Coordinates of C-alpha atoms in Angstrom, one line a residue:
X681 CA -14.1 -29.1 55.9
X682 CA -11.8 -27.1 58.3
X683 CA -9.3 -28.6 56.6
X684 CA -9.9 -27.1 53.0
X685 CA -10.5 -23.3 55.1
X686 CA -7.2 -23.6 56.3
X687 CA -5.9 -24.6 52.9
X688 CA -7.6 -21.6 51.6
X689 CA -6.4 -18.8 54.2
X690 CA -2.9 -19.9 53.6
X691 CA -3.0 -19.5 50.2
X692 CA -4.4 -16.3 50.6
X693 CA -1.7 -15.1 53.5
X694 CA 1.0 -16.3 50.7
X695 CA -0.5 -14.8 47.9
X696 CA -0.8 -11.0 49.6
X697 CA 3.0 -11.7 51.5
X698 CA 4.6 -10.7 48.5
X699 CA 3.1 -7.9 47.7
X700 CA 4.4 -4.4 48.8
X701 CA 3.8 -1.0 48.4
X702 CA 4.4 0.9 45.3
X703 CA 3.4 4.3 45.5
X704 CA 5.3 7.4 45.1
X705 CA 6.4 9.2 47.9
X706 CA 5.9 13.1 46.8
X707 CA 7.0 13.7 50.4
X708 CA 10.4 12.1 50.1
X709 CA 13.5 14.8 50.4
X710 CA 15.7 12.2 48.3
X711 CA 13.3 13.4 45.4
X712 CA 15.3 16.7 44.3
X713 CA 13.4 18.8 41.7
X714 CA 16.0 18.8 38.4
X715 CA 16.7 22.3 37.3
X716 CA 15.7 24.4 34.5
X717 CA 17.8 24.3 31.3
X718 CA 18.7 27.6 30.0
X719 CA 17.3 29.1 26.9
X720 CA 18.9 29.3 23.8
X721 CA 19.3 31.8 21.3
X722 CA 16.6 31.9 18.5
X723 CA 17.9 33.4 15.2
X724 CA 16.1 36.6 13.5
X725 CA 13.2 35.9 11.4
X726 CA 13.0 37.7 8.5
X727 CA 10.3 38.4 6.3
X728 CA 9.4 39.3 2.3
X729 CA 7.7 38.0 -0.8
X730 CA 7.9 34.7 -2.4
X731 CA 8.5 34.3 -6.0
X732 CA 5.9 33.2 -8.5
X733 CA 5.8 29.7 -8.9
X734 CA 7.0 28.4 -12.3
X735 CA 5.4 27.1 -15.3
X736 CA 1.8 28.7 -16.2
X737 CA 0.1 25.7 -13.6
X738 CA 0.6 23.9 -10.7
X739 CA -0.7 21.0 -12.1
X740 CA 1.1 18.4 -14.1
X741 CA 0.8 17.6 -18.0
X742 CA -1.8 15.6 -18.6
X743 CA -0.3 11.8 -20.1
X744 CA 0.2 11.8 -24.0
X745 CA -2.2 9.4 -26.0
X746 CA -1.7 5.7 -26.0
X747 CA 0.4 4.7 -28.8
X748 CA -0.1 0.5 -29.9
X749 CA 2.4 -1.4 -28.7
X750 CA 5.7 -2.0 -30.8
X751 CA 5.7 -5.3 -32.7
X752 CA 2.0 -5.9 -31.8
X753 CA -1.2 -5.0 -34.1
X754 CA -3.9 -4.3 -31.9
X755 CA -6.6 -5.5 -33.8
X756 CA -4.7 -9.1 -33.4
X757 CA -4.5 -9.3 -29.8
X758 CA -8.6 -7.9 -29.5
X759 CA -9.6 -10.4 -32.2
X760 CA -8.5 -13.9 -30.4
X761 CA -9.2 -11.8 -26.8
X762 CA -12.3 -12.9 -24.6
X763 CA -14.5 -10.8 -23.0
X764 CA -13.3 -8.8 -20.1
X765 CA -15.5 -7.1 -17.1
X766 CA -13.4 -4.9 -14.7
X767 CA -15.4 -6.5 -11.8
X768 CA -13.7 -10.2 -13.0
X769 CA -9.8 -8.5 -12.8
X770 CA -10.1 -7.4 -9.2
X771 CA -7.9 -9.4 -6.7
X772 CA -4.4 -10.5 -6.5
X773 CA -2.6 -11.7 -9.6
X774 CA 0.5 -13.7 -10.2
X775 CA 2.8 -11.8 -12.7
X776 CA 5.1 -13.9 -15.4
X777 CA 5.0 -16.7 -12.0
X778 CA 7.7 -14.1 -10.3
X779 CA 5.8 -11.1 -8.6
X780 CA 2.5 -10.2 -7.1
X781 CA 0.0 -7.3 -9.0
X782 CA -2.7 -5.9 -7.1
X783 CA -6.2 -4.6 -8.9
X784 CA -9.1 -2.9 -6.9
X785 CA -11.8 -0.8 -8.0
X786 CA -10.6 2.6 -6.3
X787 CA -10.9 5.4 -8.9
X788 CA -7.6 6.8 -9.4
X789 CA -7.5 9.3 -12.4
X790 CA -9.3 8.0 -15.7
X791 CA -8.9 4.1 -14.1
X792 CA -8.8 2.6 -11.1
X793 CA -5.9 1.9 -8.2
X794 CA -3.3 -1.1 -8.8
X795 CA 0.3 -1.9 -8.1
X796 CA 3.1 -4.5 -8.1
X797 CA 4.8 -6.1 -5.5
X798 CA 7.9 -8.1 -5.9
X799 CA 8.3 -6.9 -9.8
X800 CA 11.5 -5.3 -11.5
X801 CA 11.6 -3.3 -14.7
X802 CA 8.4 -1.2 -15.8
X803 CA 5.2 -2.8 -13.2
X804 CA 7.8 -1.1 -10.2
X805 CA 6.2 2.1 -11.2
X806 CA 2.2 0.9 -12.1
X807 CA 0.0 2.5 -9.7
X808 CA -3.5 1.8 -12.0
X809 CA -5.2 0.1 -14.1
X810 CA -8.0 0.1 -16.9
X811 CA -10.4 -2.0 -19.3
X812 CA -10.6 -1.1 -22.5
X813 CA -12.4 -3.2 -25.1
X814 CA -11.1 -6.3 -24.6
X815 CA -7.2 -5.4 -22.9
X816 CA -6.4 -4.3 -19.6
X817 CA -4.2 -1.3 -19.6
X818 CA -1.4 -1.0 -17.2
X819 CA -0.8 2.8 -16.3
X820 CA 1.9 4.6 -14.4
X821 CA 1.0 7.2 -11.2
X822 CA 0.6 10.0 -14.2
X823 CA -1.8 8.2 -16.5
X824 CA 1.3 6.8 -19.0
X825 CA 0.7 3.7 -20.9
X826 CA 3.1 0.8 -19.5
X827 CA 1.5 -2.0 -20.9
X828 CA -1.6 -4.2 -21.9
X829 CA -3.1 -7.6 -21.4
X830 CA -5.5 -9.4 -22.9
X831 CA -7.5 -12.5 -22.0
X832 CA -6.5 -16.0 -23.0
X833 CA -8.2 -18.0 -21.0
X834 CA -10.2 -18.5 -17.8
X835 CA -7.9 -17.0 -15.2
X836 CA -4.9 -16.3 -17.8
X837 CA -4.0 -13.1 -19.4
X838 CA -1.2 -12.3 -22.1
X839 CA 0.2 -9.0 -23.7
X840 CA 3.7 -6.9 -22.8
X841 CA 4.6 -3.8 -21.8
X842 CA 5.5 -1.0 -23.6
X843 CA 9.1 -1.5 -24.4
X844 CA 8.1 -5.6 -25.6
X845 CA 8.3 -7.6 -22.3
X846 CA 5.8 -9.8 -22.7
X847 CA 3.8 -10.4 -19.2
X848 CA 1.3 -12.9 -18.2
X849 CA -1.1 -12.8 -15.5
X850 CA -3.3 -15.7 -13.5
X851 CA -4.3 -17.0 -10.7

């Protein structure tokens, strides 16, 4: 029983043996206080009126109308299309098995928030998304048409962008 106080004390002497002192000695004349920098010269400020801003408003235009896509009736693509709900597109989708688009159901202008990662040509610039009918439309930041999709199958989406790159989605 002695035996394991010992044991115990002498871990405890070792354990505190190394420790020292830290603190800072405010006292200490090796200390020196560093000096002040000088000041340097501030220009004149000058004052006066702005001009008017250009244009007739700060806002931007608002995007043109949706034009069909080239080479594509739209009429075909709704009539083989299944039904869409906006609630079903939310998630992470795997675009033309290369890059990576994002859906969620943030509002963001007349649709709702979206993006690419990974993607090259048009999807770079998609920041949202829409349902309409039975396509998905892919928007720019500005509300321009960049594309549509349509559903083929469980999971599976078809259509192209604007300029005819065709672009399927799934999961």
């Amino acid at each position: 029983m002695q035996l394991r106080y010992a044991m115990t004390g002498l871990v405890v002497v070792l354990s505190l043996a190394g420790c020292d002192r830290t603190a800072y000695n405010y006292n200490s004349s090796s200390n020196s206080v560093p000096t002040p920098l000088t000041a340097q010269p501030v220009p004149s400020v000058q004052g006066g009126q702005l001009p008017p801003p250009t244009g007739s408003s700060q806002f931007p235009a608002a995007p043109t109308a949706t034009a069909p896509m080239p080479g594509v009736q739209p009429g075909a693509m709704a009539a083989n299309a299944l039904d869409i709900t906006k609630e079903s597109m939310v998630g992470s989708w795997r675009v033309n098995g290369s890059c990576d688009m994002f859906l969620t159901l943030t509002n963001l202008g007349s649709g709702s928030r979206g993006g690419t990662r990974g993607c090259v040509g048009e999807l770079t610039a998609m920041g949202s998304w829409e349902v309409a009918g039975k396509q998905v439309l892919l928007k720019d930041r500005s509300g321009n048409q960049l594309g549509s999709v349509y559903k083929t199958a469980d999971n599976r989406f078809e259509g192209q962008t604007s300029t005819g790159q065709s672009i399927s989605l799934s999961r």
